[in-house]
Coordinates of C-alpha atoms and ligand atoms in Angstrom, one line a residue:
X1 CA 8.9 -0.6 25.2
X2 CA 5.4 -0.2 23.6
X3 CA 6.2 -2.4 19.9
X4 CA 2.7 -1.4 19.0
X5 CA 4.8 1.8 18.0
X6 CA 6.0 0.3 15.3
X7 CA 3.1 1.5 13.4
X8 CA 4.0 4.8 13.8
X9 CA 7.5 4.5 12.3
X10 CA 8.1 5.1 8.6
X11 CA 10.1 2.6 7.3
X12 CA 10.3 0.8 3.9
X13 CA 9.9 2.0 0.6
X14 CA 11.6 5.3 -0.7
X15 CA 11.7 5.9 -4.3
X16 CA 13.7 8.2 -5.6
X17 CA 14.0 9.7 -8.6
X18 CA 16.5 12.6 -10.5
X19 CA 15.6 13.8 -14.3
X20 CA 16.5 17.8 -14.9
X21 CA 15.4 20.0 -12.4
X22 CA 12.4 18.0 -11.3
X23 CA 15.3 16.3 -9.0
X24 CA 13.9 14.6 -6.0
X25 CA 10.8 13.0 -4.9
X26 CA 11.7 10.9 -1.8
X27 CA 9.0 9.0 -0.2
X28 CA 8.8 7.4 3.1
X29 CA 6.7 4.4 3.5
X30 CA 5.0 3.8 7.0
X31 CA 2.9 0.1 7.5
X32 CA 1.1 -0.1 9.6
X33 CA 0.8 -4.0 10.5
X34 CA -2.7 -4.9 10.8
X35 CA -4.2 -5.7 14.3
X36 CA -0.1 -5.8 15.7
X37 CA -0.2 -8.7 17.6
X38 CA 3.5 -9.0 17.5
X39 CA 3.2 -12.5 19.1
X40 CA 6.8 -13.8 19.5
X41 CA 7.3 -16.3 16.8
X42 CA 10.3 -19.2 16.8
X43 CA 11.7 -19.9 13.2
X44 CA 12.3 -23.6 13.9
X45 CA 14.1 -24.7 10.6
X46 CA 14.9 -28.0 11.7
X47 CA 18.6 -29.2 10.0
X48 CA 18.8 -32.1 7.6
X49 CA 16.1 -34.1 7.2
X50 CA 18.0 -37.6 7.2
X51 CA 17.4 -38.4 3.2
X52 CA 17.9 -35.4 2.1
X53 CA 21.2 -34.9 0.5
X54 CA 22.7 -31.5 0.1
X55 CA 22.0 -30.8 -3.3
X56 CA 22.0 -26.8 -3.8
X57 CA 18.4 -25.6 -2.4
X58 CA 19.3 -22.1 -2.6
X59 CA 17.4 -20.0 -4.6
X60 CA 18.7 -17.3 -7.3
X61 CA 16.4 -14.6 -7.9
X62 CA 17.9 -12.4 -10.3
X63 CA 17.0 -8.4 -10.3
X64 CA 16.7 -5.7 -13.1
X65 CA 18.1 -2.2 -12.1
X66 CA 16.5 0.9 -13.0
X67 CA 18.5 4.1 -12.6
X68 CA 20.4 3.0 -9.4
X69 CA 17.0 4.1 -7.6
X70 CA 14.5 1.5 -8.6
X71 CA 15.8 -2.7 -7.9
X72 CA 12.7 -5.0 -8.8
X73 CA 12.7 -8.8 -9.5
X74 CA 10.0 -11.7 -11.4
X75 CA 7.7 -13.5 -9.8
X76 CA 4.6 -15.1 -10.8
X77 CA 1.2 -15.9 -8.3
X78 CA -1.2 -18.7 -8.8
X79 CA -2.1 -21.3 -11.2
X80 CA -1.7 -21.2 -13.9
X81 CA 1.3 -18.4 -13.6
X82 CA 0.3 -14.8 -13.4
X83 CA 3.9 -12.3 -13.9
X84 CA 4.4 -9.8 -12.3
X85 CA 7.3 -7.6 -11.4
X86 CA 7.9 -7.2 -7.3
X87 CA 10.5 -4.8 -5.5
X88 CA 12.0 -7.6 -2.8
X89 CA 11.5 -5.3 0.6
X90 CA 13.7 -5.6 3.5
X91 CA 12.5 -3.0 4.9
X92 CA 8.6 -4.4 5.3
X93 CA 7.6 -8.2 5.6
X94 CA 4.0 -7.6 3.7
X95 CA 3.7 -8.5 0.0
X96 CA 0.7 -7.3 -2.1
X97 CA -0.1 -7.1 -5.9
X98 CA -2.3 -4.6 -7.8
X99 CA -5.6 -6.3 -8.0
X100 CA -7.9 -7.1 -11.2
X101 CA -11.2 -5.4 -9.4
X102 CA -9.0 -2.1 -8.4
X103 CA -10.3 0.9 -9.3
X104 CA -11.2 1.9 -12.6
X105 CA -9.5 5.7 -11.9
X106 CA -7.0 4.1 -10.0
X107 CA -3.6 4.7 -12.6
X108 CA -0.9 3.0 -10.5
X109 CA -2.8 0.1 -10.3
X110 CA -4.4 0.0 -14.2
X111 CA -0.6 0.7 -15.3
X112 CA 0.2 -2.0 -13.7
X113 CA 0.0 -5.7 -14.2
X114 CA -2.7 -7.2 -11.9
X115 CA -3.8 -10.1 -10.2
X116 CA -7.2 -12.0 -11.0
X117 CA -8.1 -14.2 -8.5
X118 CA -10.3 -15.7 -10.8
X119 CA -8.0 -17.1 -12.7
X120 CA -6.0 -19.0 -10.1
X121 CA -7.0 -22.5 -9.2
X122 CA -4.6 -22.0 -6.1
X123 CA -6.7 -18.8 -5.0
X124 CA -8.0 -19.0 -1.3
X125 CA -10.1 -16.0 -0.3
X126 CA -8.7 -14.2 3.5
X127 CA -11.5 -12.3 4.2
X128 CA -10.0 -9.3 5.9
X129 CA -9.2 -5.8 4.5
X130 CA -5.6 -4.0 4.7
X131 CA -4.4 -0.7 4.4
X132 CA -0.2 0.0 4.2
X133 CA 0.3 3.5 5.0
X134 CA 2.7 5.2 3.8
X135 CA 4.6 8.9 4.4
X136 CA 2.4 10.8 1.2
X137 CA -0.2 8.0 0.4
X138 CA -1.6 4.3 0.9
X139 CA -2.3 1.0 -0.6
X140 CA -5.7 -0.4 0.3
X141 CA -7.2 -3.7 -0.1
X142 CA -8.0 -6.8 0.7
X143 CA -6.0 -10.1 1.3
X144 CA -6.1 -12.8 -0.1
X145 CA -3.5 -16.5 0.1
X146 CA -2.4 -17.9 -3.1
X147 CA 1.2 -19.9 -4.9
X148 CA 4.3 -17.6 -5.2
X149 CA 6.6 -19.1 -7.8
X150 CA 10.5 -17.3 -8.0
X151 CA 13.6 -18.0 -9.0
X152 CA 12.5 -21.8 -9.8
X153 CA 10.8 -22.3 -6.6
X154 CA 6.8 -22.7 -5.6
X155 CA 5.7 -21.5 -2.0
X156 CA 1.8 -22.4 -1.3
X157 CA -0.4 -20.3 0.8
X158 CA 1.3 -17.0 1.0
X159 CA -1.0 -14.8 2.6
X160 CA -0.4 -11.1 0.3
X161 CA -2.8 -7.8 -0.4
X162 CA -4.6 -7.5 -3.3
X163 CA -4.7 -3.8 -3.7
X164 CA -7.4 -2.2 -4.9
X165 CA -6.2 1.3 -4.5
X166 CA -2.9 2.5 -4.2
X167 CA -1.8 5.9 -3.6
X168 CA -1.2 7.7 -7.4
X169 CA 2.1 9.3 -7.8
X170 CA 4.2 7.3 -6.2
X171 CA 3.0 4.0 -7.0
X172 CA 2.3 4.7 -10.7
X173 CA 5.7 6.1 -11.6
X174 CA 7.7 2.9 -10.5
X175 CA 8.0 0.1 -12.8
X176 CA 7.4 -2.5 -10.5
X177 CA 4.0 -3.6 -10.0
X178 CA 4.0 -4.9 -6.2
X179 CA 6.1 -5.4 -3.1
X180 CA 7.2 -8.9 -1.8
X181 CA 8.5 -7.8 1.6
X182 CA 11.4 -9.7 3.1
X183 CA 10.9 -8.5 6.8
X184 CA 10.6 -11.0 9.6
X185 CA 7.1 -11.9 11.4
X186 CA 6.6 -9.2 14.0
X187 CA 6.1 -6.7 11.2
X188 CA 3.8 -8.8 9.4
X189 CA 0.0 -8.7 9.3
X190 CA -1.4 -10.4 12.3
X191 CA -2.2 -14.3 11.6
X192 CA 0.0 -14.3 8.5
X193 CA 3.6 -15.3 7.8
X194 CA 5.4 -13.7 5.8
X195 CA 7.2 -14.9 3.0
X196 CA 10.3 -15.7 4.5
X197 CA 9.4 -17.5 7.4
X198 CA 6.9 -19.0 5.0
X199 CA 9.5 -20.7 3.0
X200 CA 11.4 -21.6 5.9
X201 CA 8.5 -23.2 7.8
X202 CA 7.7 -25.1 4.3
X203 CA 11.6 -26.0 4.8
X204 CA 12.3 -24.9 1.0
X205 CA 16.0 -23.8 1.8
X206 CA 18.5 -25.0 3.5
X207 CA 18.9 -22.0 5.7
X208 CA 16.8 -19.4 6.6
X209 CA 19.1 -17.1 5.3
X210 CA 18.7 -15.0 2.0
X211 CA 22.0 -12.3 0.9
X212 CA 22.0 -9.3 -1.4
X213 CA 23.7 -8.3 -3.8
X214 CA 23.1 -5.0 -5.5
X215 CA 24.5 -3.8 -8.9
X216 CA 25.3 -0.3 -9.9
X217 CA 26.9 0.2 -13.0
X218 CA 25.2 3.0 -15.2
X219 CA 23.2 2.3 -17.5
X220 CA 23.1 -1.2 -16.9
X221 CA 19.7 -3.0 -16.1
X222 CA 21.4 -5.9 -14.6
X223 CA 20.9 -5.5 -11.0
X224 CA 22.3 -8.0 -9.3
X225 CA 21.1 -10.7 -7.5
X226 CA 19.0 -11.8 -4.2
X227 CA 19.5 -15.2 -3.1
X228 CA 17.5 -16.7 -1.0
X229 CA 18.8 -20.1 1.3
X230 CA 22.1 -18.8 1.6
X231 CA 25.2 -17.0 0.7
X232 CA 27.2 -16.6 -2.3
X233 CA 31.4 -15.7 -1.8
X234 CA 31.8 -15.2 -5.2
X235 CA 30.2 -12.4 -4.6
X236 CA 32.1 -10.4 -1.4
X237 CA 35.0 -10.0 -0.7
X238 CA 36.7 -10.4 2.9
X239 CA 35.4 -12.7 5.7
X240 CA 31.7 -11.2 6.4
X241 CA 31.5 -9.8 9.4
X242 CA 27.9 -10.6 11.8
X243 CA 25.9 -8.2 14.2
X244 CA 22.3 -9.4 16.1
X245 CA 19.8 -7.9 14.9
X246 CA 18.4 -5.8 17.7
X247 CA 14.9 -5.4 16.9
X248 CA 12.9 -8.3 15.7
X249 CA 11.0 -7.7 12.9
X250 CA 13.5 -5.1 11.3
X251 CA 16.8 -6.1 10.0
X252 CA 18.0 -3.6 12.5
X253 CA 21.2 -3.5 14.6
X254 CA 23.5 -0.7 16.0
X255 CA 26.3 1.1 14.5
X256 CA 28.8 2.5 17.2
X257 CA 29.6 5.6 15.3
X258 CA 29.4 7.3 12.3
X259 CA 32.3 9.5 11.0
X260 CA 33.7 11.9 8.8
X261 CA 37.3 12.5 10.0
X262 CA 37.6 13.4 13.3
X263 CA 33.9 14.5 13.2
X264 CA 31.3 12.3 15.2
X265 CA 28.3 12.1 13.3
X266 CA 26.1 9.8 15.3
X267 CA 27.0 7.4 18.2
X268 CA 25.1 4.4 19.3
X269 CA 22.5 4.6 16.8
X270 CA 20.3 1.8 15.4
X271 CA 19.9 1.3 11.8
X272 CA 18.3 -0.8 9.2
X273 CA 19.4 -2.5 5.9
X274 CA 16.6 -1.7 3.0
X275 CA 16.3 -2.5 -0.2
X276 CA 13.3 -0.2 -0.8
X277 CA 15.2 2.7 -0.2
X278 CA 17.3 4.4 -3.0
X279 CA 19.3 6.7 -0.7
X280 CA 20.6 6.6 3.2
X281 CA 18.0 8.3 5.0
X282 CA 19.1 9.4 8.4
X283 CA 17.9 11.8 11.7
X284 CA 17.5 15.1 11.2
X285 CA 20.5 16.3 13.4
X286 CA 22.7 13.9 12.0
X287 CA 21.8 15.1 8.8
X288 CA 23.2 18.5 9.1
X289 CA 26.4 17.7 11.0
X290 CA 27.1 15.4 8.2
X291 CA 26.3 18.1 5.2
X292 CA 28.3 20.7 7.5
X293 CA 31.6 18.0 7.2
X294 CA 31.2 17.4 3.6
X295 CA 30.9 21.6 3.0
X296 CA 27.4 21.2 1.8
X297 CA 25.0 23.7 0.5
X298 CA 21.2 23.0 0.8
X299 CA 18.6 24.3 -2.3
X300 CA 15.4 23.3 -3.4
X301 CA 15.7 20.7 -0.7
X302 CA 18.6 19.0 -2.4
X303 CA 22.2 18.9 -0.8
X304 CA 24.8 20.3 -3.1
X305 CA 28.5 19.7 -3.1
X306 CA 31.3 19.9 -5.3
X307 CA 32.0 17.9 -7.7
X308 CA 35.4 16.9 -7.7
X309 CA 35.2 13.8 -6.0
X310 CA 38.8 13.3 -4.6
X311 CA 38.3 16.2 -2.2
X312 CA 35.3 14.6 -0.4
X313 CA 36.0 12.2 2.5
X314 CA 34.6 8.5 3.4
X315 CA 31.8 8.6 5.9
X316 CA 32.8 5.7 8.2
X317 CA 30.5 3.9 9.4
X318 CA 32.0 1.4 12.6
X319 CA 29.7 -1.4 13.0
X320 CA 30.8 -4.0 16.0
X321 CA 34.5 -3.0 15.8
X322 CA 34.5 -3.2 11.7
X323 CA 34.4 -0.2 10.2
X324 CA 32.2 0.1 6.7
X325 CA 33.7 3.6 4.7
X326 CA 31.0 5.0 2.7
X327 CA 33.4 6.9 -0.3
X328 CA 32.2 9.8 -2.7
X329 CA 31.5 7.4 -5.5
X330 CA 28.9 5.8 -3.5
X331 CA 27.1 9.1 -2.0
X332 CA 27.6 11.8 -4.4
X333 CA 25.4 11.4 -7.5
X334 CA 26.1 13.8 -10.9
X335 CA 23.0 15.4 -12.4
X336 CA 23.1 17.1 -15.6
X337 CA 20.6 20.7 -15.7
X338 CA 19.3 21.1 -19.0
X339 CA 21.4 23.8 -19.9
X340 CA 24.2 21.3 -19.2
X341 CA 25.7 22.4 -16.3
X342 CA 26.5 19.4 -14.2
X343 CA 26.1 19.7 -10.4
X344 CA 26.3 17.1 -7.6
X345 CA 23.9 16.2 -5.0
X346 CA 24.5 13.9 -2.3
X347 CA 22.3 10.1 -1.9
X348 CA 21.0 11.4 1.8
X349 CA 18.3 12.4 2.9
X350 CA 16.8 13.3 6.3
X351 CA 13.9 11.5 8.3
X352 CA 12.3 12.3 10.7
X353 CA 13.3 9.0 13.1
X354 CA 15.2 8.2 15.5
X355 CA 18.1 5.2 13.5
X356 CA 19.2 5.2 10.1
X357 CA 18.0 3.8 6.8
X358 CA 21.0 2.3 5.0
X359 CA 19.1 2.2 1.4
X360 CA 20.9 1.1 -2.1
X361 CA 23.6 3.3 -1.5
X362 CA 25.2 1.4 1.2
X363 CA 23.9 -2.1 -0.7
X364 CA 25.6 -1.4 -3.6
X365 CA 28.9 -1.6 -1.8
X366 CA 28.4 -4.0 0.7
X367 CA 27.3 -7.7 0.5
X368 CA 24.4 -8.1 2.9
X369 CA 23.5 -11.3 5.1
X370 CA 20.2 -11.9 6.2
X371 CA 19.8 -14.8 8.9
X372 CA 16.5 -15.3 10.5
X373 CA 17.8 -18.5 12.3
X374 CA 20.7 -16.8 14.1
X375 CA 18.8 -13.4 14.2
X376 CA 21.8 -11.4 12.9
X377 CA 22.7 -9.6 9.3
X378 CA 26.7 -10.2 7.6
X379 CA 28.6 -7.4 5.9
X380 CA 31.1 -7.5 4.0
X381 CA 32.3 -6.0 0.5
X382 CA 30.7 -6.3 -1.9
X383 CA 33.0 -7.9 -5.8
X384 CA 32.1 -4.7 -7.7
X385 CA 30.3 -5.6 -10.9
X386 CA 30.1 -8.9 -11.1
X387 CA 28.2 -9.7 -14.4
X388 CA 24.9 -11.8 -13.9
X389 CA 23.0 -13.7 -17.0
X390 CA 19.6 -12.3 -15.9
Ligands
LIG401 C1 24.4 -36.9 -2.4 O1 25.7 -36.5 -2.1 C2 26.7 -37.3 -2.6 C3 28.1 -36.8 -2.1 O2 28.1 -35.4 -2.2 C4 26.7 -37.3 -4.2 O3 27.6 -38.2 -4.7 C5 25.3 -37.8 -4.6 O4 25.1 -37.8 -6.0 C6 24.2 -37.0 -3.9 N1 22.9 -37.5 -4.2 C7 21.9 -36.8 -4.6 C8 20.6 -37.5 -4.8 O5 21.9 -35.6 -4.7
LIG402 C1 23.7 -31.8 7.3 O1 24.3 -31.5 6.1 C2 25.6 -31.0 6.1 C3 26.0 -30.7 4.7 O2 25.3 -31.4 3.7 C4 26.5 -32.1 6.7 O3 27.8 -31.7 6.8 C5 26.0 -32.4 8.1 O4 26.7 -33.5 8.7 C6 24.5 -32.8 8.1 N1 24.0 -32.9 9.5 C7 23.2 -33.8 9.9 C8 22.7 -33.8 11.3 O5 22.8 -34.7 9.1
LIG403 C1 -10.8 -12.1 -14.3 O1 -10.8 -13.3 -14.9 C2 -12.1 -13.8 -15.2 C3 -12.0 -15.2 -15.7 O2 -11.1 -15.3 -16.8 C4 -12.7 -12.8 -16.2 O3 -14.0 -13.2 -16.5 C5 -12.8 -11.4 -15.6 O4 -13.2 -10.5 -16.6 C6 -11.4 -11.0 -15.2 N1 -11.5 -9.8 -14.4 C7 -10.9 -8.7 -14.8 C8 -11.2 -7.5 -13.9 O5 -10.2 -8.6 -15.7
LIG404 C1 -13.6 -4.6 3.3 O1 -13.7 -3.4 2.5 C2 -14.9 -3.4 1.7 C3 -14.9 -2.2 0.8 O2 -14.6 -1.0 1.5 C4 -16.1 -3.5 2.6 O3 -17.3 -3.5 1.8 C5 -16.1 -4.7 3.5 O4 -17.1 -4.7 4.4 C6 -14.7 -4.8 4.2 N1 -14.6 -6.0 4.9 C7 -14.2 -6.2 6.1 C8 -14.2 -7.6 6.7 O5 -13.9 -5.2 6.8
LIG405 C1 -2.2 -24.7 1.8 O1 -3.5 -24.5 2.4 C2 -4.4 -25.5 2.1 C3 -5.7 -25.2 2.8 O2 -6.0 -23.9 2.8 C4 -3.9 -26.9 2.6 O3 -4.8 -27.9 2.2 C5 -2.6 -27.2 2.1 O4 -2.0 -28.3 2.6 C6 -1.6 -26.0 2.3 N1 -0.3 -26.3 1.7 C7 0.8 -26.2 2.3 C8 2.0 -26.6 1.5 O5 0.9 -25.8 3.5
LIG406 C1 8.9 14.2 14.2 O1 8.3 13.1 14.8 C2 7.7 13.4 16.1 C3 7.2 12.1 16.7 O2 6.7 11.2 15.7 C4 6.6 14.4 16.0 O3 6.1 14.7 17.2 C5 7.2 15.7 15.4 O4 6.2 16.6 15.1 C6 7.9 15.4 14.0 N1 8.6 16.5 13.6 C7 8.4 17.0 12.3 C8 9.2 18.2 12.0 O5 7.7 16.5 11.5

């Protein structure tokens, strides 16, 4: 099949937000990975290196939690230290930062923190240009290689944009300032790794392995954790359960069927785990069989349905012979109008593609397992609100 379509396919970042009756802006991000060489690349993590003990190498990178729609962490580029606040991606592998020599006019970048390459002894100029597209807008720049410290950690030489414009509405109403993307290699820019394989070629974990785990309690910033080099069991429940990825690239693999009762949703269809997406975004026709099950009614392009929670049914979701239930507390989210009347949408959304988007809805109730080496993702339940000292 022609990969070079993967430029085509919206995927990543979908922000979503719900304040009175300006409900829902959902936005789809599509990248297109510059020059898509796609060259078949071998993560060769080689095991203990014969002095080295096992003293914990993984990395804890805690993250803040705005609204349930909006999970970002803190990282700092060059040297000295430059902060800035990063949504961790896994559904793109490019990072970029707002740059210092953006646009004057440019909000979302001059709301934001920015980069000064300048100012960083570590700086080493790329040369070439980028532009990310996404589904209403862009980010445009240039790249650029510089130090990415996190969670303790220093990797040298990541290769990241430097924006210089980014597209206004979306980018300027989030609170993080740039994207770190956690996507494997074939998705990245051409002649650049990407931070993962990055770290793992610079043999700074253990594994090349990093798990999420998302927090959603209301009105809590404490979002949970990502932690990169391996996995944590105090924070599932349950053995986790493994599936190959099936597209390289994506952390994509196939569910067998979705369900709502005896109702097929969807069989055999791909999907991918991403942490840039609030809601589950899924094909069209599987969008309406699903709202038709759950007795939905469709306004102002949001998906209405009651309220009373103990009616609604799981969506099951059967993954490799496991099945993953999706309950009402998870999908259904309560929105107060301003004349307090309290109504309930539902966390999905359609997209025009062809696999699913499992976004912070499905994260927040299952542990997720990312292994590069053994090209697979882990699931498994996630221990409900786990307190973390962020
Ligand atoms: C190496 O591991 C052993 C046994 O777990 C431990 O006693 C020792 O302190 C470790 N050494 C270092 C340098 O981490
Ligand atoms: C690698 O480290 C693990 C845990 O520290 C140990 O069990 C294993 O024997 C080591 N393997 C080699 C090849 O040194
Ligand atoms: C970047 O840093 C340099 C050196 O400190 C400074 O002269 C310059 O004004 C900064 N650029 C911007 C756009 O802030
Ligand atoms: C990058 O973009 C800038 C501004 O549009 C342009 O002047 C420059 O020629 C471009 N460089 C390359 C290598 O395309
Ligand atoms: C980073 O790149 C520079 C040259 O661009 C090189 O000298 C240095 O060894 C690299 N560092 C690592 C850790 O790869
Ligand atoms: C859906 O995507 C296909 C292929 O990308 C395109 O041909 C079609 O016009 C799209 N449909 C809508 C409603 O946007």
């Amino acid at each position: 099949m022609a990969r070079v379509l993967f430029c085509l396919l919206f995927v990543g970042l979908a922000v979503t937000f719900a304040s009175n009756r300006r409900l829902r802006i959902s936005l789809h991000a599509r990248e297109n990975p510059m020059g898509s060489q796609l060259s078949q690349r071998f993560l060769s993590i080689s095991t203990n290196t014969s002095s080295s003990n096992s003293t914990d190498r993984r990395i804890r990178l805690p993250l803040r939690n705005r609204n349930n729609v909006e999970y970002f962490g803190i990282v700092s580029m060059g040297t000295p230290k430059q902060m800035f606040k990063v949504m961790l991606d896994t559904g793109s592998s490019n990072t970029w930062l707002p740059s210092s020599n953006c646009a004057r006019n440019n909000w979302a970048c001059q709301n934001h923190r920015r980069y000064n390459a300048s100012r960083s002894s570590t700086h080493v100029q790329d040369g070439r240009n980028f532009t990310l597209f996404y589904g209403a807008g862009s980010v445009i720049g240039y790249l650029s290689k510089d130090t990415l410290h996190f969670g303790g950690t220093q990797l040298p030489n990541l290769t990241f944009g430097e924006a210089m414009f980014q597209y206004q509405e979306v980018f300027d109403s989030v609170i993080f300032d740039g994207i770190v993307g956690l996507g494997l290699g074939e998705r990245a820019w051409a002649n650049s790794t990407p931070f993962l394989e990055l770290l793992c070629a610079q043999q700074l974990v253990e594994e090349c392995v990093f798990s999420v785990y998302l927090r959603r309690v209301p009105g809590s910033m404490r979002g949970g954790e990502i932690m990169i080099g391996g996995i944590d069991k105090s924070r599932h429940s349950g053995s986790l359960h493994y599936v190959p990825i099936t597209e390289y690239g994506y952390w994509k693999f196939e569910i067998s069927k979705v369900s709502v009762g005896m109702e097929n949703i969807d069989m055999a269809v791909s999907a991918i785990l991403d942490t840039g997406t609030s809601n589950i975004l899924l094909p069209e026709q599987s969008f309406d069989k699903l709202h038709k099950a759950l007795g939905a009614t469709t306004d102002y392009d949001l998906t209405f349905v009651t309220c009373e929670l103990d009616v609604l049914p799981n969506i099951k979701l059967l993954i490799a012979g496991r099945t993953f239930p999706i309950t009402p507390r998870d999908y259904v989210k309560e929105v107060l109008l301003e004349d307090n009347i309290k109504v309930c949408i539902t966390r999905f959304s359609p997209i025009n593609l062809s696999f699913w988007i499992l976004g912070d809805v499905f994260l927040g109730r299952y542990y997720t397992v990312y292994d590069a080496t053994e090209k697979r993702i882990g699931l498994a339940r996630a221990v409900p609100d786990v307190a973390i000292a962020a």
